[in-house]
Short mmCIF file of C-alpha atoms in Angstrom, two decimals:
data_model
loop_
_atom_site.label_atom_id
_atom_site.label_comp_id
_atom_site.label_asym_id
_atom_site.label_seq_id
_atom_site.Cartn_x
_atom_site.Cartn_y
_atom_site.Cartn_z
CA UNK A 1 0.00 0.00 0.00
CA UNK A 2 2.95 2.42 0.73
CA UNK A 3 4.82 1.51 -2.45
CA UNK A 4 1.66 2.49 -4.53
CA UNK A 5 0.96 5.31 -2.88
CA UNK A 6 4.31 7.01 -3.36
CA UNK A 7 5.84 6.66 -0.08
CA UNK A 8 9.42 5.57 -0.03
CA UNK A 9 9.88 4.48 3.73
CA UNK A 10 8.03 3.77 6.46
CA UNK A 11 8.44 3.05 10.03
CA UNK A 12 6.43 -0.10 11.63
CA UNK A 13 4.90 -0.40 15.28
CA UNK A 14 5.45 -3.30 17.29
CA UNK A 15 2.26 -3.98 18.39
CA UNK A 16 2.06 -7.22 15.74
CA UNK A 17 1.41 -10.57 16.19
CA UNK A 18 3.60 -11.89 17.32
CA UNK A 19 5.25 -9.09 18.51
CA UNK A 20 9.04 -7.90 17.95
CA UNK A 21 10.10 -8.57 21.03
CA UNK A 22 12.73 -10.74 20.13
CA UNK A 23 15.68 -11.36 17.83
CA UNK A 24 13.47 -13.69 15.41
CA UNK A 25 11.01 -12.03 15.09
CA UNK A 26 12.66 -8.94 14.02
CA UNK A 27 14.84 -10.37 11.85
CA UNK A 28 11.74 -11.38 9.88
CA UNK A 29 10.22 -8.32 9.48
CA UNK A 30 13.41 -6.51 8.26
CA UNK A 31 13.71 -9.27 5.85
CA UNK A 32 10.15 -9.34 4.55
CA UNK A 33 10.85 -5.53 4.49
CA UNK A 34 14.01 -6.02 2.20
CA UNK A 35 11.07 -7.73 -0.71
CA UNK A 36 9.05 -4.67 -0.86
CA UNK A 37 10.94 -2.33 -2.83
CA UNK A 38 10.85 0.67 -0.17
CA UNK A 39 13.04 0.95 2.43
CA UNK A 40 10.77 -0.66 5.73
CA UNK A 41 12.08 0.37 9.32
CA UNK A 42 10.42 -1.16 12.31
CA UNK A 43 10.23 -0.41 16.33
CA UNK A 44 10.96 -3.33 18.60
CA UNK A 45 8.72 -3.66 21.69
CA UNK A 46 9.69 -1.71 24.80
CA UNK A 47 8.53 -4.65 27.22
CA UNK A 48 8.22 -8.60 26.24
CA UNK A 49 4.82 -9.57 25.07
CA UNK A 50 4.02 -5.88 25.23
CA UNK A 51 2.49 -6.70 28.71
CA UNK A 52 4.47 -3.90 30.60
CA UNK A 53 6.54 -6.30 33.36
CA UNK A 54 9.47 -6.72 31.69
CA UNK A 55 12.13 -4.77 29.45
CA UNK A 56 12.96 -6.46 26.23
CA UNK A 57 16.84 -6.85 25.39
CA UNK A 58 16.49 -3.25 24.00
CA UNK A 59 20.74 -2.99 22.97
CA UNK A 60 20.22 -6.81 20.95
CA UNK A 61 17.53 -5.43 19.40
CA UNK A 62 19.25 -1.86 18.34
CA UNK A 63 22.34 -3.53 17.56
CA UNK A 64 20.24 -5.62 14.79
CA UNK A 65 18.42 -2.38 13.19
CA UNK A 66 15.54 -1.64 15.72
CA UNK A 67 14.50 2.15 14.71
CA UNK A 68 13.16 2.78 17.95
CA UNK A 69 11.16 1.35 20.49
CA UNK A 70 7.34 1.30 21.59
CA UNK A 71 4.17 -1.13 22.92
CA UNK A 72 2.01 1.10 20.79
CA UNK A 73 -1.56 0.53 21.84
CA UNK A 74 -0.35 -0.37 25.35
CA UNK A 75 0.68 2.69 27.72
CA UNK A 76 3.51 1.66 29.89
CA UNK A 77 2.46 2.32 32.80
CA UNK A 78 4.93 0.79 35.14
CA UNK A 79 7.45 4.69 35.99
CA UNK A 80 10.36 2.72 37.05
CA UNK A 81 10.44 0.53 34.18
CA UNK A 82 9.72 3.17 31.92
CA UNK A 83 12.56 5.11 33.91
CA UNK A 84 14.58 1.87 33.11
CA UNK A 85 13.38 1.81 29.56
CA UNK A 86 14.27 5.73 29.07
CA UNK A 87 17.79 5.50 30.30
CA UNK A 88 18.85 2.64 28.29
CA UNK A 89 16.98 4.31 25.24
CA UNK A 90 19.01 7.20 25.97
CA UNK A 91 22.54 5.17 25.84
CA UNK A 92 21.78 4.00 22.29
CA UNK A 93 20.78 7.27 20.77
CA UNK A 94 17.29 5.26 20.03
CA UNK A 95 14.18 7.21 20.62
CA UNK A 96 11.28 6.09 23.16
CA UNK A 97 7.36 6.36 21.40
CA UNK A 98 5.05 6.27 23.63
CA UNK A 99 0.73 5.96 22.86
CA UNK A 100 -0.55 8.20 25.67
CA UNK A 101 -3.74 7.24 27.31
CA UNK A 102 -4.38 5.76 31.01
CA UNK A 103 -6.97 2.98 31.01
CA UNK A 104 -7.74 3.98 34.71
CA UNK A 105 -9.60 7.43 33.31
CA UNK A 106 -11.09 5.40 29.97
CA UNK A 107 -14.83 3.38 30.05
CA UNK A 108 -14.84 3.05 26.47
CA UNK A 109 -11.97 3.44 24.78
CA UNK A 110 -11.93 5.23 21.55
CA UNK A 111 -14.77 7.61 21.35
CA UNK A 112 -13.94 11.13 23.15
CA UNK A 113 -16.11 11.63 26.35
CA UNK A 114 -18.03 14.63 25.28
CA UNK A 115 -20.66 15.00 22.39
CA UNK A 116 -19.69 11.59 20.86
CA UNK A 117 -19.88 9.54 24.30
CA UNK A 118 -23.15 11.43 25.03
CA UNK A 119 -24.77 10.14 21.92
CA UNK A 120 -23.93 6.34 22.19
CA UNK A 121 -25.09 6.56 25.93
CA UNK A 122 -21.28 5.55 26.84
CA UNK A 123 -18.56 6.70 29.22
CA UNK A 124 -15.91 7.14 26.55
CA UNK A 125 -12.52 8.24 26.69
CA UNK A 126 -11.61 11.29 28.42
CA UNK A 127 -8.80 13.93 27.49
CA UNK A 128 -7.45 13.19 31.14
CA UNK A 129 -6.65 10.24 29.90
CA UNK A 130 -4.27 11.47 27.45
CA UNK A 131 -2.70 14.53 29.53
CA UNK A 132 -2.10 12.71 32.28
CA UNK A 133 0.56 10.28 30.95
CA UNK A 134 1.90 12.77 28.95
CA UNK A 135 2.63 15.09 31.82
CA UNK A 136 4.28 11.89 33.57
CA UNK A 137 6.20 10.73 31.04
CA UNK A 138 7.71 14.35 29.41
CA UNK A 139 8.61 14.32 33.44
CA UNK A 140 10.77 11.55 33.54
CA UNK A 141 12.24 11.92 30.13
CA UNK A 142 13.54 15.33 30.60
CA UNK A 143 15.36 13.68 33.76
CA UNK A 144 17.50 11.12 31.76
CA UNK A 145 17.79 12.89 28.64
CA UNK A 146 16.01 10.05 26.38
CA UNK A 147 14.31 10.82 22.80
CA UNK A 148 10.77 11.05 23.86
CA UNK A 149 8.23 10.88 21.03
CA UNK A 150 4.92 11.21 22.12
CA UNK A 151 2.66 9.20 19.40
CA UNK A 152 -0.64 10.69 17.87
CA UNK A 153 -1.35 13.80 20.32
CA UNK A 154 -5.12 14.70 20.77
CA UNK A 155 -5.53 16.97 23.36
CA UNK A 156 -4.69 20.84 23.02
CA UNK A 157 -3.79 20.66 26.61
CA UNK A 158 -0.98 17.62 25.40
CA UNK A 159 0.25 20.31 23.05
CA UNK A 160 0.65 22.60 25.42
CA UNK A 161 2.51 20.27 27.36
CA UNK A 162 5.23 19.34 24.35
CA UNK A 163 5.50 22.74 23.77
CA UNK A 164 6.81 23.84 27.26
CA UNK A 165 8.65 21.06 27.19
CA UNK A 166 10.92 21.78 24.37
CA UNK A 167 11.77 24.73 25.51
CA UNK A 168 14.03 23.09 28.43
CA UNK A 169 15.12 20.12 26.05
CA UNK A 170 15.78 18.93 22.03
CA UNK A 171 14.52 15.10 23.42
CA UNK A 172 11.06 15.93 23.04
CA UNK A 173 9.25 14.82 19.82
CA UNK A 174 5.47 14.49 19.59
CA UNK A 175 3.39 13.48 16.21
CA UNK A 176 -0.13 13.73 14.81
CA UNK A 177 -2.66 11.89 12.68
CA UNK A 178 -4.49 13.15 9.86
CA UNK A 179 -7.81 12.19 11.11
CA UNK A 180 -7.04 14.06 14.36
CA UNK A 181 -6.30 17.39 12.76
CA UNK A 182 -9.29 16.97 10.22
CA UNK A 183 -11.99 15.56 12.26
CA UNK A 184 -13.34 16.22 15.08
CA UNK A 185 -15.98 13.61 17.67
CA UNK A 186 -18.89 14.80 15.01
CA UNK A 187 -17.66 12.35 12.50
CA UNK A 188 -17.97 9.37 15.34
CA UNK A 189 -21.39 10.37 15.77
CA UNK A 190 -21.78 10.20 11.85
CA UNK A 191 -19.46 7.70 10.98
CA UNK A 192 -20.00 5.29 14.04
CA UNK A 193 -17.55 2.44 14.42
CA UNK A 194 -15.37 3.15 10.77
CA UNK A 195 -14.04 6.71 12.89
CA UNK A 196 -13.62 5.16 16.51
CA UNK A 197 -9.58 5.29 17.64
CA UNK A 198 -7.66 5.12 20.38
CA UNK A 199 -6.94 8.24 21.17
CA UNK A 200 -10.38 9.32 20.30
CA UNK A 201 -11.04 11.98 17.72
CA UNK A 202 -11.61 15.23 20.34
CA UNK A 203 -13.35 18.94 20.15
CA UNK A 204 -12.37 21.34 17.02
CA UNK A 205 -10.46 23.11 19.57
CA UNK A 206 -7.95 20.11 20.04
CA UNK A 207 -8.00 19.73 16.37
CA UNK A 208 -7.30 23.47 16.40
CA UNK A 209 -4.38 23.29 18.71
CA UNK A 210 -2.61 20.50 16.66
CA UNK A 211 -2.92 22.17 13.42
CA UNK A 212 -1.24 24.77 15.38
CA UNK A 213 1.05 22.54 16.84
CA UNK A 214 2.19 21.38 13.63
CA UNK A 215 2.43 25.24 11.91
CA UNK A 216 4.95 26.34 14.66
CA UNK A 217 6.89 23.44 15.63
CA UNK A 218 5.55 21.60 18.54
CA UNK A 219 4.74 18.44 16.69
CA UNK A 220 7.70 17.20 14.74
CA UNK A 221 5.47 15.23 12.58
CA UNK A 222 2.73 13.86 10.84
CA UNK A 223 2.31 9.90 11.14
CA UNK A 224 -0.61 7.90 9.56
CA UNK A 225 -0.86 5.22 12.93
CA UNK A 226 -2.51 3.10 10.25
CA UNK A 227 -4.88 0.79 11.27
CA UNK A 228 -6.98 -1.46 8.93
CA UNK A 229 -9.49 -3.26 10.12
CA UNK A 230 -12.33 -5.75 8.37
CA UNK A 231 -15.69 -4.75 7.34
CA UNK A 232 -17.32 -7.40 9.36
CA UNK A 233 -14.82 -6.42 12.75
CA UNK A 234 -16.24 -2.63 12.05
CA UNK A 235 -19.97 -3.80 11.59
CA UNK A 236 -19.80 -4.47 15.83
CA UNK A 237 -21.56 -2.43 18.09
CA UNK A 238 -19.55 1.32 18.99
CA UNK A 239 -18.52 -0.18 22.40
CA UNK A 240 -17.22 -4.06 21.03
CA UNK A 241 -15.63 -2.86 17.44
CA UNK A 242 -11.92 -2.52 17.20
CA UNK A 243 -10.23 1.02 17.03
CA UNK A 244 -8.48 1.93 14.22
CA UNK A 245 -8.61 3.94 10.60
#
């Protein structure tokens, strides 16, 4: 899908099955990646199994091409692992992306909890959610120096945060989604299931805020977090229907 539509490189997430939390496994994706005719870069897994107990053998996993590492999807929310994680991150120049949203705040996940939430009767997803790790983990990385990316940024008060944050530091990096700086929750009340995500799509003035993010500087970049899903897995009811666009 890349190749034919023009794009030259792309960087993978780890959150596959099975995941690249291992030498094997990575191996074969960098391989597969060599058959496609574009150059393909992939994240290893910050924690085995993605389950957030246990560091994966992040300086094997460098050493053999790993462009990064993440548990995208999963927040890590263990601090002195991701303390752990951030340090050793930091020794190999690799950078640390991170998806932002703590399950303790979220009853649905992937519809915002405003307008949208309000009109499926659900709890939803609130923009605590998102702020709230961000805060924490901007925190810790500006203590060890690590390349922080913070992964598809929703919230205009997340924004805020990145941008007060690289004003003490050059490890910050945060990146956006089409979707989020198009849409806004009206098109999950229009579009049901086919625009629910994790994070959520917000308010216009979060979309707002990123689009102004992106104009001066804040967020580094714009990433597709592209995630295809099945007709029939879509066709589920808003609160049992996978995230993803």
């Amino acid at each position: 899908a890349a190749a034919k539509g023009g794009f030259t490189s792309v960087v993978l997430m780890a959150n596959t099955r099975p995941p690249v939390d291992n030498a094997d496994t990575l191996r074969e994706v960098l391989e597969k990646g060599q058959k496609t005719g574009i150059h393909v870069y992939t994240c290893a897994n910050v924690t085995m199994g993605m389950k957030g107990e246990a560091l994966t053998d992040m300086e094997a996993l460098s050493r053999m091409g790993a462009a990064g590492f993440t548990d995208d999807g999963i927040p890590l929310m263990d601090e002195k692992l991701l303390r752990e994680a951030l340090q050793t991150a930091a020794k190999l120049k690799k950078p640390v992306s991170l998806h932002e949203e703590d399950p303790a705040y979220i009853t649905n996940n992937g519809i915002h909890a405003g307008e949208a939430a309000a009109h499926y009767g659900i709890g939803g997803s609130p923009r605590e959610a998102e702020t709230s790790m961000v805060e924490r983990d901007i925190r810790i990385a500006l203590t060890e120096n690590a390349d922080l990316s913070i992964q598809h940024i929703s919230t205009k008060e997340a924004v805020e945060l990145v941008r007060q944050a690289k004003k003490q530091s050059c490890h910050i990096f945060a990146e956006a989604t089409p979707h989020h700086f198009t849409l806004t929750q009206k098109a999950a009340v229009t579009y049901g299931t086919m625009a629910k995500m994790n994070p959520p799509l917000r308010e216009e003035a979060d979309r707002m805020a990123i689009i102004e993010g992106l104009r001066d500087g804040t967020i580094d970049m714009i990433a597709t977090d592209h995630a295809p899903h099945s007709e029939e897995e879509k066709a589920k009811a808003i609160t049992e229907a996978p995230s993803g666009i």
